[in-house]
Structures are given as C-alpha cells and as structure tokens.
Short mmCIF file of C-alpha atoms in Angstrom, two decimals:
data_model
loop_
_atom_site.label_atom_id
_atom_site.label_comp_id
_atom_site.label_asym_id
_atom_site.label_seq_id
_atom_site.Cartn_x
_atom_site.Cartn_y
_atom_site.Cartn_z
CA UNK I 1 -48.18 16.94 80.46
CA UNK I 2 -49.80 18.95 83.20
CA UNK I 3 -47.17 21.23 84.73
CA UNK I 4 -45.20 20.93 87.93
CA UNK I 5 -47.79 20.59 90.67
CA UNK I 6 -49.63 23.71 89.53
CA UNK I 7 -52.29 22.29 87.22
CA UNK I 8 -55.62 24.14 87.56
CA UNK I 9 -58.99 22.54 88.17
CA UNK I 10 -62.67 23.40 88.30
CA UNK I 11 -64.18 24.71 91.52
CA UNK I 12 -64.67 21.93 94.02
CA UNK I 13 -61.51 20.04 93.09
CA UNK I 14 -58.95 22.78 92.56
CA UNK I 15 -58.51 23.67 96.23
CA UNK I 16 -55.02 24.92 96.84
CA UNK I 17 -53.97 24.86 93.20
CA UNK I 18 -51.54 27.67 92.60
CA UNK I 19 -51.82 28.23 88.87
CA UNK I 20 -55.42 28.51 87.72
CA UNK I 21 -56.45 28.71 84.10
CA UNK I 22 -58.10 32.11 84.30
CA UNK I 23 -57.54 35.69 83.25
CA UNK I 24 -57.65 36.48 86.97
CA UNK I 25 -55.54 39.35 88.31
CA UNK I 26 -54.12 40.12 84.88
CA UNK I 27 -57.44 41.84 84.12
CA UNK I 28 -56.84 44.37 86.86
CA UNK I 29 -53.13 44.88 86.28
CA UNK I 30 -53.48 45.03 82.51
CA UNK I 31 -56.21 47.64 82.72
CA UNK I 32 -53.86 49.80 84.74
CA UNK I 33 -51.12 49.51 82.13
CA UNK I 34 -53.42 49.87 79.07
CA UNK I 35 -52.45 46.39 77.89
CA UNK I 36 -56.13 45.68 77.19
CA UNK I 37 -56.91 49.06 75.66
CA UNK I 38 -55.07 48.79 72.36
CA UNK I 39 -58.17 48.24 70.24
CA UNK I 40 -60.04 51.36 71.27
CA UNK I 41 -58.47 53.90 73.59
CA UNK I 42 -61.75 55.83 73.80
CA UNK I 43 -63.76 52.96 75.29
CA UNK I 44 -64.20 52.77 79.08
CA UNK I 45 -61.44 50.87 80.84
CA UNK I 46 -61.94 47.39 82.22
CA UNK I 47 -61.50 48.85 85.67
CA UNK I 48 -64.41 51.23 85.10
CA UNK I 49 -66.63 48.64 83.46
CA UNK I 50 -65.91 46.05 86.14
CA UNK I 51 -67.89 48.21 88.57
CA UNK I 52 -71.01 47.19 86.65
CA UNK I 53 -70.38 43.57 87.64
CA UNK I 54 -70.96 44.16 91.34
CA UNK I 55 -74.14 42.12 91.90
CA UNK I 56 -72.56 38.71 92.45
CA UNK I 57 -69.44 40.08 94.08
CA UNK I 58 -71.54 42.16 96.46
CA UNK I 59 -73.58 39.08 97.39
CA UNK I 60 -70.40 37.16 98.16
CA UNK I 61 -68.92 40.08 100.13
CA UNK I 62 -72.16 40.59 102.06
CA UNK I 63 -72.33 36.91 102.99
CA UNK I 64 -68.73 37.02 104.22
CA UNK I 65 -69.37 40.18 106.26
CA UNK I 66 -72.53 38.78 107.85
CA UNK I 67 -70.78 35.55 108.78
CA UNK I 68 -67.90 37.46 110.36
CA UNK I 69 -70.37 39.56 112.37
CA UNK I 70 -71.82 36.32 113.74
CA UNK I 71 -68.37 35.03 114.62
CA UNK I 72 -68.31 32.56 111.73
CA UNK I 73 -65.93 32.05 108.85
CA UNK I 74 -66.37 34.68 106.15
CA UNK I 75 -64.48 32.56 103.67
CA UNK I 76 -66.76 29.55 104.19
CA UNK I 77 -69.85 31.72 103.78
CA UNK I 78 -68.45 33.16 100.57
CA UNK I 79 -67.66 29.67 99.29
CA UNK I 80 -71.25 28.62 99.90
CA UNK I 81 -72.57 31.54 97.85
CA UNK I 82 -70.15 30.81 95.02
CA UNK I 83 -71.11 27.13 95.09
CA UNK I 84 -74.82 27.95 94.83
CA UNK I 85 -74.17 30.33 91.94
CA UNK I 86 -73.33 27.47 89.58
CA UNK I 87 -70.14 29.26 88.51
CA UNK I 88 -67.90 26.37 87.55
CA UNK I 89 -64.76 28.43 87.81
CA UNK I 90 -65.75 30.59 90.74
CA UNK I 91 -63.48 30.13 93.74
CA UNK I 92 -62.56 31.66 97.08
CA UNK I 93 -58.95 31.75 98.28
CA UNK I 94 -57.63 32.57 101.71
CA UNK I 95 -54.80 35.13 101.71
CA UNK I 96 -52.05 32.50 101.82
CA UNK I 97 -53.57 30.52 98.95
CA UNK I 98 -53.96 33.63 96.84
CA UNK I 99 -50.38 34.64 97.51
CA UNK I 100 -49.32 31.17 96.31
CA UNK I 101 -51.45 31.65 93.21
CA UNK I 102 -49.81 34.97 92.41
CA UNK I 103 -46.35 33.54 93.00
CA UNK I 104 -47.16 30.74 90.55
CA UNK I 105 -48.01 33.31 87.91
CA UNK I 106 -44.62 34.84 88.66
CA UNK I 107 -43.13 31.46 87.74
CA UNK I 108 -42.56 30.10 91.26
CA UNK I 109 -44.10 27.17 93.08
CA UNK I 110 -43.54 24.83 96.01
CA UNK I 111 -43.15 21.21 95.02
CA UNK I 112 -40.79 18.37 94.16
CA UNK I 113 -40.13 19.29 90.54
CA UNK I 114 -41.80 16.67 88.44
CA UNK I 115 -44.39 16.55 85.68
CA UNK I 116 -46.90 13.70 85.49
CA UNK I 117 -49.07 12.25 82.77
CA UNK I 118 -51.56 9.40 82.56
CA UNK I 119 -50.85 6.62 80.09
CA UNK I 120 -53.67 4.96 78.17
CA UNK I 121 -53.62 1.98 80.53
CA UNK I 122 -54.40 4.29 83.45
CA UNK I 123 -50.88 4.36 84.86
CA UNK I 124 -49.45 7.64 86.07
CA UNK I 125 -45.95 8.24 84.78
CA UNK I 126 -43.31 10.87 85.35
CA UNK I 127 -43.06 12.73 82.06
CA UNK I 128 -40.29 15.14 83.02
CA UNK I 129 -38.24 16.20 86.04
CA UNK I 130 -36.98 19.69 86.74
CA UNK I 131 -33.26 20.15 86.71
CA UNK I 132 -31.89 20.64 90.20
CA UNK I 133 -35.22 19.90 91.87
CA UNK I 134 -35.83 17.41 94.70
CA UNK I 135 -37.10 14.73 92.30
CA UNK I 136 -34.00 14.86 90.10
CA UNK I 137 -31.65 14.91 93.09
CA UNK I 138 -33.34 11.76 94.41
CA UNK I 139 -32.85 9.94 91.13
CA UNK I 140 -36.42 10.10 89.83
CA UNK I 141 -36.44 9.90 86.03
CA UNK I 142 -38.86 10.53 83.20
CA UNK I 143 -40.68 7.29 82.46
CA UNK I 144 -40.82 6.13 86.07
CA UNK I 145 -44.24 4.87 87.09
CA UNK I 146 -45.80 6.79 89.97
CA UNK I 147 -47.72 4.21 92.01
CA UNK I 148 -48.56 5.97 95.29
CA UNK I 149 -48.28 9.37 96.98
CA UNK I 150 -48.11 9.22 100.77
CA UNK I 151 -49.49 5.71 100.53
CA UNK I 152 -52.47 6.64 98.35
CA UNK I 153 -52.73 4.75 95.05
CA UNK I 154 -52.79 7.09 92.04
CA UNK I 155 -53.52 4.70 89.16
CA UNK I 156 -56.61 5.81 87.18
CA UNK I 157 -56.86 9.05 89.16
CA UNK I 158 -57.17 12.26 87.12
CA UNK I 159 -53.76 13.86 86.78
CA UNK I 160 -55.16 16.99 88.44
CA UNK I 161 -55.77 14.98 91.63
CA UNK I 162 -52.26 13.53 91.44
CA UNK I 163 -50.90 17.06 91.16
CA UNK I 164 -52.79 18.11 94.26
CA UNK I 165 -51.45 15.14 96.23
CA UNK I 166 -47.92 16.12 95.19
CA UNK I 167 -48.52 19.68 96.33
CA UNK I 168 -50.14 18.68 99.61
CA UNK I 169 -53.28 19.93 101.29
CA UNK I 170 -53.79 23.68 100.95
CA UNK I 171 -50.38 24.00 99.35
CA UNK I 172 -47.71 22.53 101.61
CA UNK I 173 -44.74 24.64 102.62
CA UNK I 174 -41.16 24.25 101.47
CA UNK I 175 -39.42 21.67 103.65
CA UNK I 176 -42.49 19.48 104.08
CA UNK I 177 -42.08 15.91 102.90
CA UNK I 178 -43.97 13.62 100.57
CA UNK I 179 -43.38 9.91 100.00
CA UNK I 180 -43.61 8.63 96.43
CA UNK I 181 -44.10 4.98 95.53
CA UNK I 182 -42.23 4.43 92.26
CA UNK I 183 -41.59 1.66 89.77
CA UNK I 184 -38.95 1.27 87.07
CA UNK I 185 -38.29 -1.84 85.03
CA UNK I 186 -40.21 -4.03 87.45
CA UNK I 187 -38.38 -2.67 90.51
CA UNK I 188 -40.56 -0.94 93.09
CA UNK I 189 -39.31 1.42 95.76
CA UNK I 190 -40.31 4.39 97.90
CA UNK I 191 -38.65 7.80 97.90
CA UNK I 192 -39.16 10.50 100.52
CA UNK I 193 -38.78 13.95 98.98
CA UNK I 194 -38.78 17.35 100.62
CA UNK I 195 -40.72 20.04 98.79
CA UNK I 196 -38.72 23.11 97.81
CA UNK I 197 -39.36 26.56 96.42
CA UNK I 198 -38.73 26.21 92.69
CA UNK I 199 -38.82 28.35 89.60
CA UNK I 200 -40.82 26.92 86.73
CA UNK I 201 -39.24 26.19 83.39
CA UNK I 202 -42.09 27.73 81.45
CA UNK I 203 -40.38 27.57 78.06
CA UNK I 204 -37.89 24.94 76.91
CA UNK I 205 -36.25 24.67 73.48
CA UNK I 206 -34.85 21.59 71.78
CA UNK I 207 -33.21 21.27 68.39
CA UNK I 208 -34.51 18.06 66.82
CA UNK I 209 -32.45 15.78 64.59
CA UNK I 210 -34.90 16.10 61.70
CA UNK I 211 -34.22 19.81 61.20
CA UNK I 212 -37.05 21.18 63.35
CA UNK I 213 -37.07 23.12 66.61
CA UNK I 214 -39.34 22.06 69.46
CA UNK I 215 -40.58 24.89 71.69
CA UNK I 216 -42.43 23.55 74.71
CA UNK I 217 -44.54 26.05 76.68
CA UNK I 218 -45.59 24.54 80.01
CA UNK I 219 -47.49 27.59 81.29
CA UNK I 220 -47.94 31.28 80.51
CA UNK I 221 -46.22 32.73 83.55
CA UNK I 222 -44.64 36.18 83.61
CA UNK I 223 -41.99 36.56 80.95
CA UNK I 224 -42.90 33.39 79.07
CA UNK I 225 -44.35 35.23 76.07
CA UNK I 226 -41.10 37.07 75.40
CA UNK I 227 -39.19 33.81 75.91
CA UNK I 228 -41.23 32.29 73.09
CA UNK I 229 -40.52 35.26 70.84
CA UNK I 230 -36.79 35.05 71.57
CA UNK I 231 -36.82 31.30 70.94
CA UNK I 232 -38.48 31.79 67.56
CA UNK I 233 -36.00 34.49 66.57
CA UNK I 234 -33.15 32.09 67.38
CA UNK I 235 -34.52 29.21 65.28
CA UNK I 236 -32.24 28.48 62.27
CA UNK I 237 -33.60 29.82 59.02
CA UNK I 238 -34.38 26.44 57.50
CA UNK I 239 -36.05 25.01 60.62
CA UNK I 240 -39.77 24.71 61.22
CA UNK I 241 -41.26 25.09 64.71
CA UNK I 242 -43.08 22.43 66.67
CA UNK I 243 -44.97 24.43 69.31
CA UNK I 244 -45.91 22.03 72.12
CA UNK I 245 -48.86 23.31 74.17
CA UNK I 246 -49.86 19.94 75.58
CA UNK I 247 -50.62 20.10 79.28
CA UNK I 248 -50.37 23.90 79.28
CA UNK I 249 -52.95 24.96 81.87
CA UNK I 250 -52.92 28.61 80.82
CA UNK I 251 -51.87 31.54 82.99
CA UNK I 252 -51.53 35.18 82.02
CA UNK I 253 -53.37 36.17 78.88
CA UNK I 254 -51.01 39.05 78.17
CA UNK I 255 -48.18 36.50 77.99
CA UNK I 256 -50.24 34.30 75.67
CA UNK I 257 -50.84 37.24 73.34
CA UNK I 258 -47.10 37.99 73.30
CA UNK I 259 -46.38 34.34 72.50
CA UNK I 260 -48.89 34.37 69.63
CA UNK I 261 -47.20 37.53 68.38
CA UNK I 262 -44.06 35.49 67.71
CA UNK I 263 -45.87 33.97 64.71
CA UNK I 264 -48.14 36.85 63.65
CA UNK I 265 -47.63 40.32 62.22
CA UNK I 266 -50.28 42.10 64.24
CA UNK I 267 -53.96 41.36 63.84
CA UNK I 268 -56.60 39.71 65.96
CA UNK I 269 -55.75 37.09 68.58
CA UNK I 270 -59.12 36.83 70.34
CA UNK I 271 -62.24 38.71 71.32
CA UNK I 272 -63.89 38.64 74.72
CA UNK I 273 -66.92 40.09 76.45
CA UNK I 274 -67.41 41.46 79.92
CA UNK I 275 -70.90 42.38 81.04
CA UNK I 276 -71.97 42.72 77.42
CA UNK I 277 -69.04 44.89 76.33
CA UNK I 278 -67.07 43.40 73.43
CA UNK I 279 -63.29 43.77 73.45
CA UNK I 280 -60.40 42.46 71.38
CA UNK I 281 -56.82 41.35 71.89
CA UNK I 282 -54.27 42.08 69.15
CA UNK I 283 -50.88 40.59 68.34
CA UNK I 284 -47.84 42.80 68.26
CA UNK I 285 -46.40 43.48 64.79
CA UNK I 286 -43.23 41.97 63.43
CA UNK I 287 -43.68 38.26 64.12
CA UNK I 288 -42.38 35.46 61.90
CA UNK I 289 -45.13 34.80 59.35
CA UNK I 290 -43.21 32.52 56.97
CA UNK I 291 -41.73 29.71 59.02
CA UNK I 292 -43.75 26.42 59.03
CA UNK I 293 -45.44 25.84 62.41
CA UNK I 294 -47.23 22.85 63.87
CA UNK I 295 -48.94 23.20 67.27
CA UNK I 296 -49.33 20.13 69.49
CA UNK I 297 -52.42 20.19 71.75
CA UNK I 298 -54.35 17.83 73.99
CA UNK I 299 -57.02 17.75 76.70
CA UNK I 300 -54.62 19.51 79.06
CA UNK I 301 -54.31 22.53 76.74
CA UNK I 302 -56.41 25.11 78.57
CA UNK I 303 -57.46 28.73 78.77
CA UNK I 304 -54.66 31.05 77.65
CA UNK I 305 -53.06 28.15 75.78
CA UNK I 306 -56.35 27.65 73.92
CA UNK I 307 -56.30 31.35 73.07
CA UNK I 308 -52.94 30.86 71.31
CA UNK I 309 -54.15 27.66 69.63
CA UNK I 310 -57.30 29.33 68.31
CA UNK I 311 -55.43 32.35 67.00
CA UNK I 312 -52.81 30.32 65.12
CA UNK I 313 -55.40 27.89 63.76
CA UNK I 314 -58.03 30.42 62.68
CA UNK I 315 -55.48 32.66 61.02
CA UNK I 316 -53.91 29.80 59.11
CA UNK I 317 -50.59 30.25 60.84
CA UNK I 318 -50.20 26.74 62.22
CA UNK I 319 -51.45 23.22 61.63
CA UNK I 320 -52.79 21.86 64.93
CA UNK I 321 -52.19 18.21 65.80
CA UNK I 322 -53.35 16.13 68.78
CA UNK I 323 -56.67 15.89 70.61
CA UNK I 324 -59.45 18.33 71.48
CA UNK I 325 -58.40 20.98 73.97
CA UNK I 326 -59.97 21.33 77.40
CA UNK I 327 -62.54 24.07 76.77
CA UNK I 328 -61.85 26.84 79.30
CA UNK I 329 -62.74 30.16 77.76
CA UNK I 330 -64.20 32.22 80.59
CA UNK I 331 -62.97 35.41 82.24
CA UNK I 332 -62.68 35.68 86.03
CA UNK I 333 -62.43 38.87 88.06
CA UNK I 334 -60.91 38.82 91.57
CA UNK I 335 -62.30 40.85 94.46
CA UNK I 336 -61.05 41.18 98.02
CA UNK I 337 -63.48 40.13 100.78
CA UNK I 338 -63.76 41.72 104.26
CA UNK I 339 -61.67 38.99 105.90
CA UNK I 340 -58.83 39.38 103.40
CA UNK I 341 -59.72 36.35 101.31
CA UNK I 342 -60.24 36.70 97.55
CA UNK I 343 -63.26 35.62 95.49
CA UNK I 344 -63.05 35.01 91.77
CA UNK I 345 -66.27 35.00 89.76
CA UNK I 346 -66.84 34.54 86.04
CA UNK I 347 -67.67 37.79 84.27
CA UNK I 348 -67.23 36.98 80.59
CA UNK I 349 -66.03 34.67 77.82
CA UNK I 350 -63.64 34.82 74.90
CA UNK I 351 -63.78 33.67 71.29
CA UNK I 352 -61.22 32.83 68.64
CA UNK I 353 -60.59 35.22 65.71
CA UNK I 354 -63.17 33.34 63.62
CA UNK I 355 -65.75 33.82 66.38
CA UNK I 356 -65.70 30.29 67.79
CA UNK I 357 -66.56 29.92 71.46
CA UNK I 358 -64.04 27.88 73.45
CA UNK I 359 -65.73 27.53 76.83
CA UNK I 360 -67.18 24.06 77.32
CA UNK I 361 -66.27 23.07 73.76
CA UNK I 362 -62.54 23.23 73.34
CA UNK I 363 -60.75 23.41 70.00
CA UNK I 364 -60.62 20.48 67.59
CA UNK I 365 -57.17 20.03 66.02
CA UNK I 366 -56.73 19.95 62.26
CA UNK I 367 -55.30 16.44 62.60
CA UNK I 368 -56.78 14.40 65.43
CA UNK I 369 -54.40 11.74 66.76
CA UNK I 370 -54.46 9.83 70.04
CA UNK I 371 -51.14 8.01 69.82
CA UNK I 372 -47.63 9.09 68.81
CA UNK I 373 -48.87 12.65 68.49
CA UNK I 374 -45.40 14.19 68.45
CA UNK I 375 -44.24 11.75 65.79
CA UNK I 376 -47.23 12.62 63.61
CA UNK I 377 -46.71 16.31 64.20
CA UNK I 378 -43.08 16.06 63.09
CA UNK I 379 -44.20 14.28 59.92
CA UNK I 380 -46.67 17.06 59.19
CA UNK I 381 -44.01 19.72 59.84
CA UNK I 382 -41.62 17.93 57.48
CA UNK I 383 -44.32 17.94 54.80
CA UNK I 384 -44.63 21.70 55.25
CA UNK I 385 -40.91 22.10 54.61
CA UNK I 386 -39.96 22.54 58.23
CA UNK I 387 -37.83 19.45 58.65
CA UNK I 388 -35.74 16.95 56.79
#
C-alpha cells in the first residue's frame, strides 16, 4: 500500500515526490551526530569521506553555474548532467521541492489523505484513508474504486503515477483542489477534495482477534523507529507480531535501524559502502528477541524498509511472507547547487547482514504468496506460537 501521496520513484518519473527512498540528508545529519560512527570511532567521518566523492557533484555544479552565467536555468542544466550519468536515482530538486521532501521526512505532507493500491485486475482502489483528512471528511472509504483523477483514467497505471496525480504537478499547495472519480457497489460519482497539510500516520497498531498484534509501518519518517519500539514493548506477552512493511517506500535509515532494534539485541543490521569505504549499521541492545515475528513485504517495500527486512530475515528473527521487495539499496548524497537547488547522486550501496546486495535485486520472502498474503502470514505466525 504505497503511502499517502508520498511514494518515491526512479529519476524521470518521481518529479515532485516528497518522500524518496534514499538515505539522502540523513547521511549528513547523522554524521554530525555520530549516528553512523558506532562501529569504529577512529575511522574518518562520512562528512570527511564525502569530500572524495566530488567528481560527479562538481560536474553537476559546474554545469549549473555555467548555465546561470549564460542566463539559462541552472537546475535544467544540472538535470541534463544527471540524466546523462545513468544514475537511476540521481535527481535535482528546486528549493521548494526539496523543502517538501524534508517536510515529508518529518512526517508531514500535502495531500488528501488516502492510500491507494492496484488490484490484480488493474483497478486502483483506496486501501486506507487518514483520519480527519479531506478524503475521510468527504466520505471516501477503503475499498472504493478510484477511476479518475482530474478526469484522467487511472486504471492499469502504476500506483506511483496515481500518487503523483493525487499530489499534483510539482507538489500542489494546501488549498488546491483535485477531483476524484470514484465507484462503490456499482455507483459512480465525483468528489472534489481540497488538499491539506497533514501529518502522516507512520506507525499504526491493531490487536487482532487471533491473539496477534499487527504493527503497520507506512514509512520511516522521524520518530517512527521509536514508535515501533514502543509498540513492541506494549504487545501482550502471549502475542506474536505481524510487522507489515508492504508499500513502505523507505525514508530515514536511522529510523529503520531503530525499528529493527525493537526485535534485536544489538548486532549487525546492514553494511554499506561509500567510495570504497566499508561501514556498518548496528542495532541498539535490549530488543525483544523471543516473541514470534512475521514480516509482510511486497514490491512496494523499498530502501530503508528493505534494510529492516534483510536484517530480520538474515538474522533469523522473522519469517518473511509476501512477494519480492522492490530492490532499492543505493546511497544518495545531497549537495547544494549555485542556484539553491539540490542535486542527489548515488555514492554507494548497502548489503544485508549475510552480505546480500539489495539494489536491483530485492529480497525474496521465505514464503512467497501473491494472494491473501496477510491471511497466510497470520497462519504462519500462529504456527510459531504467536496467535491462537
């Protein structure tokens, strides 16, 4: 279930997306707070080593500066260089877009407050609505078929494109309107909604009737990792945990590591490289290592969410159920251009604790299922002693 109008996409189709599935600015901020230095305090910091990765960034900055000197758009020139580089996840944001991106990582976004998913017949359906959001106030419900957005048919479109239509070109402002064509029980109607500034529900918890607890993590925004840890601590002693990472487009890696720490007592979460330097991310001690856990994943499980999946799977802490994850395991570093825009270029990749590369491959679940995944996952959890 790709999240509320913030689902990330590859360069070329992710224009205006607020929440990208990258390490992004967390690399810079974490280096300043030593969050990435726990494995070896004597090694050079990421900030210092990032200076070595100046070749591509300098080329992008030079192109932007030259274009500006000629009275042309520095951002467009930078985008051309990034496009020629072949960097799938490279992108250039104008200042407003980058501010929107950072706000999304803070758990805020502008939209109508609905989640969408594509059914096997190609239909786009509303999978969830945010409490108090424009969609809920207008009577939109989970299960409604989404037929059109501003008159454009959405059937068989990738959900990422649907998300972008909901958000509007270049990230529409709060107060702007969007017209949804909906269908429910054979009745078709149109609903005009006004986008609003909303706070994401990154982590939701549900006590299931079969004696399990469902923890759904929609994205790894700021504070979500600790929310997962608190949710696990509050789970009744005899309950197993169904960790739903489907449609989780990633976010902040530090938050993903904290979330993984809820189920681990220290130890390796992932390794990554930057310009040839190998680094490691470690879980915090004191997590719950006894409770049965099943992780639900799908093709929308990306980046930081794949990091959590790989750690729990490789370390035997969770049985994974669903379909192969997306396969986004690369590290981006942001740099400010002369015109104030921001370029992000790939500078490294990460691997699971067992050394498996994620980028371009994804993670295969222990139990591959295409239909009734949650039902199958609950059966597996019950077999592990985590449900009735």
